[in-house]
PDB file of C-alpha atoms in Angstrom:
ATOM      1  CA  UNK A   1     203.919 146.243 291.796  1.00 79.00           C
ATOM      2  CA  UNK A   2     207.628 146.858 291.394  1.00 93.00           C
ATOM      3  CA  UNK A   3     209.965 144.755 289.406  1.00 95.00           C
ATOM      4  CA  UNK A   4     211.689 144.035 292.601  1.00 96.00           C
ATOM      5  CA  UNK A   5     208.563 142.693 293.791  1.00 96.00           C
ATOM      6  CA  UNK A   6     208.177 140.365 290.793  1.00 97.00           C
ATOM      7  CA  UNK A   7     211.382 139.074 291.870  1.00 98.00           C
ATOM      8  CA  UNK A   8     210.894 138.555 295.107  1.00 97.00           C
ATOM      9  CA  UNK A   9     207.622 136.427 294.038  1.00 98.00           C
ATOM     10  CA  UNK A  10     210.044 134.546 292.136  1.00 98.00           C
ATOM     11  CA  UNK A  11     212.432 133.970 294.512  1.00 98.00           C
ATOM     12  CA  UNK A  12     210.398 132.527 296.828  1.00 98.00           C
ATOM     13  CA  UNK A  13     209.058 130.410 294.640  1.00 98.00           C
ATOM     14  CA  UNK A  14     212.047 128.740 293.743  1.00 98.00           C
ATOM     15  CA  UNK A  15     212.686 128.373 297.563  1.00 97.00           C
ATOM     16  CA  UNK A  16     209.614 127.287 298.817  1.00 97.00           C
ATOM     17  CA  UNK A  17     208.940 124.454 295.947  1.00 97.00           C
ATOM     18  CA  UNK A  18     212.794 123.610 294.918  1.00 96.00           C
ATOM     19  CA  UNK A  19     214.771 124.277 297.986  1.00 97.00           C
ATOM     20  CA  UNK A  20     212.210 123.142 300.854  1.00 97.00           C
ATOM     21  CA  UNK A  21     209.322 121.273 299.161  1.00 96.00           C
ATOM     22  CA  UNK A  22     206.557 123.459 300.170  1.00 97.00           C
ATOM     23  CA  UNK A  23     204.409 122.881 297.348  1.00 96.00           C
ATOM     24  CA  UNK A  24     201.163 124.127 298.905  1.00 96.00           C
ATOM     25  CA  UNK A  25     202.778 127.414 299.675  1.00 95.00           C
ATOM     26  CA  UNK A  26     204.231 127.471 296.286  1.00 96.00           C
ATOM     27  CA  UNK A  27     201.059 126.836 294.204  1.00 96.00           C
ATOM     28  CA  UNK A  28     198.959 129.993 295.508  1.00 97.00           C
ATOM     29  CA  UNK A  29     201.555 132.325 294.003  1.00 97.00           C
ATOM     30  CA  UNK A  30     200.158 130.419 290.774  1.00 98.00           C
ATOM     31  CA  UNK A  31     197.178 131.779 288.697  1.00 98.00           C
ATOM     32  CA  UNK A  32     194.650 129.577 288.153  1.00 97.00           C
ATOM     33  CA  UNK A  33     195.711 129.209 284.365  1.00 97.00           C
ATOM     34  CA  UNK A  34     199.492 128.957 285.311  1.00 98.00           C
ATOM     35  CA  UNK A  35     201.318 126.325 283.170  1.00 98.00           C
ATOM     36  CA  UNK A  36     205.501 124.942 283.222  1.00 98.00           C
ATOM     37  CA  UNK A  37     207.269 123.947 280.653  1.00 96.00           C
ATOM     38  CA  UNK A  38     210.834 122.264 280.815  1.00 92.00           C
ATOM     39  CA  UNK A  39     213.884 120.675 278.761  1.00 82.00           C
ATOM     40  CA  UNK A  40     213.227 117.779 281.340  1.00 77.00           C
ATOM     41  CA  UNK A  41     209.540 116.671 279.956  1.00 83.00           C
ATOM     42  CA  UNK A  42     207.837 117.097 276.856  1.00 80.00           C
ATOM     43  CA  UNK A  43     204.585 118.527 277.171  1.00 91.00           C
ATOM     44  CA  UNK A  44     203.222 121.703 279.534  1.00 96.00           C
ATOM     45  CA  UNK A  45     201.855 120.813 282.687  1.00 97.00           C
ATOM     46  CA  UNK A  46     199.799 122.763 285.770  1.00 97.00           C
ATOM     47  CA  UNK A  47     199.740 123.595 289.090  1.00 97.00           C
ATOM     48  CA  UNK A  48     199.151 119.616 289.625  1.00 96.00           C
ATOM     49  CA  UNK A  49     201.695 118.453 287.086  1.00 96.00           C
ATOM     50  CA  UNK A  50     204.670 121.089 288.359  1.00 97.00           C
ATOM     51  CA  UNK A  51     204.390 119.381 291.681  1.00 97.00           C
ATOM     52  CA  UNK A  52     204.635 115.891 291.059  1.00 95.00           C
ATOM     53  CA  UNK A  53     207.840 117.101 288.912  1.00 93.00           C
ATOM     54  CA  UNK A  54     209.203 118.839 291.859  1.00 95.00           C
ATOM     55  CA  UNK A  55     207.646 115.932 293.911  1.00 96.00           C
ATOM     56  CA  UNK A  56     209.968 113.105 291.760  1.00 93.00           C
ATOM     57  CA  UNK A  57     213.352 115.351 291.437  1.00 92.00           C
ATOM     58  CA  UNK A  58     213.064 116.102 295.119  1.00 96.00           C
ATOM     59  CA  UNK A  59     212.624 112.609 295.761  1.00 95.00           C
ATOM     60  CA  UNK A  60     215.533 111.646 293.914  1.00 93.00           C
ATOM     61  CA  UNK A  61     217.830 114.130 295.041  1.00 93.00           C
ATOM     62  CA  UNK A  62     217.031 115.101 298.546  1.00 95.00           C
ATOM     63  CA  UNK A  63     220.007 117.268 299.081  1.00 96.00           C
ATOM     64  CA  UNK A  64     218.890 119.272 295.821  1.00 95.00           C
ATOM     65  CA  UNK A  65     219.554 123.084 296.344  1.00 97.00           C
ATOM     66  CA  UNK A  66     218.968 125.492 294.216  1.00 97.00           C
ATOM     67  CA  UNK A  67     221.032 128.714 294.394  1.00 97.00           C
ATOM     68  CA  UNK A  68     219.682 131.749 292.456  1.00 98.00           C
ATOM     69  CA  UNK A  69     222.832 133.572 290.316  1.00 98.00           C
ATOM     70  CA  UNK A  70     220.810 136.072 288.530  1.00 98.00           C
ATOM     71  CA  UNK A  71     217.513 137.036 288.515  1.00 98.00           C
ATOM     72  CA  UNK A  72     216.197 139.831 285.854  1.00 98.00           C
ATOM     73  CA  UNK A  73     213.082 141.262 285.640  1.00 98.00           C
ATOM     74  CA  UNK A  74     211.626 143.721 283.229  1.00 97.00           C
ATOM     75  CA  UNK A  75     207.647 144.311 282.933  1.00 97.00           C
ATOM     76  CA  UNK A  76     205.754 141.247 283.594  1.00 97.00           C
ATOM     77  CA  UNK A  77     208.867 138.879 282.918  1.00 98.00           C
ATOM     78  CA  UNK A  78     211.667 137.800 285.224  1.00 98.00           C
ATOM     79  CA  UNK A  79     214.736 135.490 283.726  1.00 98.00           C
ATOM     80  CA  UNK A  80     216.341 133.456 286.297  1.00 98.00           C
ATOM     81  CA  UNK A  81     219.785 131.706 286.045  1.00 98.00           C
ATOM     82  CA  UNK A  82     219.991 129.283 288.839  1.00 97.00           C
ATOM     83  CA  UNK A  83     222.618 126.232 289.365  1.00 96.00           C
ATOM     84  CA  UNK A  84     221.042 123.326 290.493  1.00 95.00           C
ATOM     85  CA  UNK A  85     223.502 120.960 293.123  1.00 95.00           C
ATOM     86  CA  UNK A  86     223.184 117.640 294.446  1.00 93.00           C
ATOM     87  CA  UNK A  87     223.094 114.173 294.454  1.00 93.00           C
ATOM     88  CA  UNK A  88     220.582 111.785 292.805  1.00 92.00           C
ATOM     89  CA  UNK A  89     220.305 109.304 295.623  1.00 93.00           C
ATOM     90  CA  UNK A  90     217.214 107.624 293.690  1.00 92.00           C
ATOM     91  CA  UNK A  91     216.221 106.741 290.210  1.00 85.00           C
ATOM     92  CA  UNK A  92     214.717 109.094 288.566  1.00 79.00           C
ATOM     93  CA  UNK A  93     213.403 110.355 284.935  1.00 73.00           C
ATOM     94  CA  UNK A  94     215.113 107.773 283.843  1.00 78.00           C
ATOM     95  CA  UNK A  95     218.725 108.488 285.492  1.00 80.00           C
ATOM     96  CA  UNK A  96     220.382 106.021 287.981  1.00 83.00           C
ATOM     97  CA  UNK A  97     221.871 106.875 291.367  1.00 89.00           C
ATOM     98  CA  UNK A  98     225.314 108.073 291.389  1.00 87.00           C
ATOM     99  CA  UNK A  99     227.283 109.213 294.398  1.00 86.00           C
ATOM    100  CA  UNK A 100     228.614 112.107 292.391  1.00 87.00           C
ATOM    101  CA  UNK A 101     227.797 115.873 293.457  1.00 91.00           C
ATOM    102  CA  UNK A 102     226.550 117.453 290.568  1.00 89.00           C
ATOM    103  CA  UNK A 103     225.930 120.637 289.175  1.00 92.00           C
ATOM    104  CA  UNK A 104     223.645 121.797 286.805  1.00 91.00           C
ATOM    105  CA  UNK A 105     222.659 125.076 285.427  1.00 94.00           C
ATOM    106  CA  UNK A 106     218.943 126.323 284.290  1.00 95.00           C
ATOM    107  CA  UNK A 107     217.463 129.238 283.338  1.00 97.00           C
ATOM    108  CA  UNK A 108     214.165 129.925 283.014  1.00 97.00           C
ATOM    109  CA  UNK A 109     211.632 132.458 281.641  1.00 98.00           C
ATOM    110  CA  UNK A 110     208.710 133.641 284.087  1.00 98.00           C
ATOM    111  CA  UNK A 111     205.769 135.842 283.109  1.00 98.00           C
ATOM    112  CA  UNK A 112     203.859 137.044 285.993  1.00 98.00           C
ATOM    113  CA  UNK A 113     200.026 138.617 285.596  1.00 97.00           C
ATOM    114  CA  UNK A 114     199.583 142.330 286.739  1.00 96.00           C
ATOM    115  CA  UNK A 115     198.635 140.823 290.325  1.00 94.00           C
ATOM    116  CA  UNK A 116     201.952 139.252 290.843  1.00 95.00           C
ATOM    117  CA  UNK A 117     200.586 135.728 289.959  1.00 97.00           C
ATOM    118  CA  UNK A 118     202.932 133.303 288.079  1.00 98.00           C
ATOM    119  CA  UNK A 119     201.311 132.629 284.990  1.00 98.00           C
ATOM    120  CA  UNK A 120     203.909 130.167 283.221  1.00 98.00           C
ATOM    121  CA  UNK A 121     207.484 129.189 283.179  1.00 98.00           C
ATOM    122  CA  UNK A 122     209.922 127.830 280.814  1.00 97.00           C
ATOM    123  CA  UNK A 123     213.309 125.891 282.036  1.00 95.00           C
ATOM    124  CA  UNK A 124     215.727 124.926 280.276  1.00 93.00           C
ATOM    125  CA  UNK A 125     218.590 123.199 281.734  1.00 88.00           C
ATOM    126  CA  UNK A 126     222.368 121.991 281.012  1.00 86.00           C
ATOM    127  CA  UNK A 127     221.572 118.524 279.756  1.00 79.00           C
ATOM    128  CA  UNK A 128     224.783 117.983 278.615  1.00 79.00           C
ATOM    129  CA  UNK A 129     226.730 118.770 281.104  1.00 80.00           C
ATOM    130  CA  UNK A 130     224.119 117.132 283.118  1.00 80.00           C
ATOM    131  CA  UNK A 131     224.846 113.750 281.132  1.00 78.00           C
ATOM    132  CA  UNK A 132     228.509 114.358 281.270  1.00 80.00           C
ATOM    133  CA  UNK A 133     229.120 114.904 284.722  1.00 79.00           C
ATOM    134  CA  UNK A 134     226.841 111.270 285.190  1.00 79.00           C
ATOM    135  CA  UNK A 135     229.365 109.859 282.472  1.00 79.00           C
ATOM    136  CA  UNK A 136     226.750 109.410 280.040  1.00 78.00           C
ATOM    137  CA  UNK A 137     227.568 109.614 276.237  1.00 73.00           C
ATOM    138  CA  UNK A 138     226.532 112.881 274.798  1.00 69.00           C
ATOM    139  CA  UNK A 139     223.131 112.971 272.373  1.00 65.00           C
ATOM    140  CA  UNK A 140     223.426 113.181 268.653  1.00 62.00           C
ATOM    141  CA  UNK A 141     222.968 116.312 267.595  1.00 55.00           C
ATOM    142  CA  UNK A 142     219.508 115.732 265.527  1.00 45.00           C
ATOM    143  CA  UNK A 143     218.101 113.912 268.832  1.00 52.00           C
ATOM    144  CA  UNK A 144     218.707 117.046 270.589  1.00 52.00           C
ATOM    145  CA  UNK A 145     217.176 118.699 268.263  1.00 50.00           C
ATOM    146  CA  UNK A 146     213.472 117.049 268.487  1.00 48.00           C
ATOM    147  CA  UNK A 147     211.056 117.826 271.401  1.00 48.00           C
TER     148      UNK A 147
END
């Protein structure tokens, strides 16, 4: 498989979970040992685990759409840099409501197996301009720091 074809598997990915909420269709470009990890919670999770997070931040913002800026791929990894915009409508992850549009960067790390399956991803997102653009006092540096 090509690296554009790794990115294309990524792609739609991020459409089909982020963008429309199509988790089902999302999870069989997993592999069955496939694992996320994010800035937003503090352990890995699976298949299971990635959609209930998708699941609650969908929930809470149901304009959410993600737009894809770059998208890099060399051997079995692709690096995505999306921005994330919308509205949180509902509480969530321990944010309240707000009528503001906002606008959050990620980026995230994907290794893919030799058969195209996504094996794991790491996302890290903008918390602080996350928390700023919500109003929300900045964290201490050391807080930011710990897991």
């Amino acid at each position: 498989m090509s690296l554009d074809d790794r990115k294309r598997v990524v792609c739609q990915h991020i459409d089909l979970s982020w963008n429309k909420g199509r988790l089902a269709l999302a999870e069989q470009l997993h592999s069955r040992d496939f694992l996320y990890k994010s800035s937003f919670i503090g352990h890995p999770v699976g298949s299971a685990g990635f959609a209930q997070i998708v699941q609650t931040v969908r929930h809470a913002m149901p304009d959410l759409q993600i737009m894809i800026e770059e998208c890099i791929a060399e051997g079995y990894k692709v690096v995505t840099w999306c921005t994330l915009i919308g509205t949180i409508q509902n509480p969530a992850l321990g944010y309240p409501p707000s009528d503001k549009v906002l606008s959050i960067s990620a980026m995230a790390f994907w290794t893919l197996t030799p058969c195209n399956e996504i094996q794991e991803i790491c996302t890290m997102f903008d918390m602080e301009s996350f928390r700023a653009q919500l109003g929300l006092q900045p964290r201490p540096l050391a807080e930011t720091a710990l897991p």
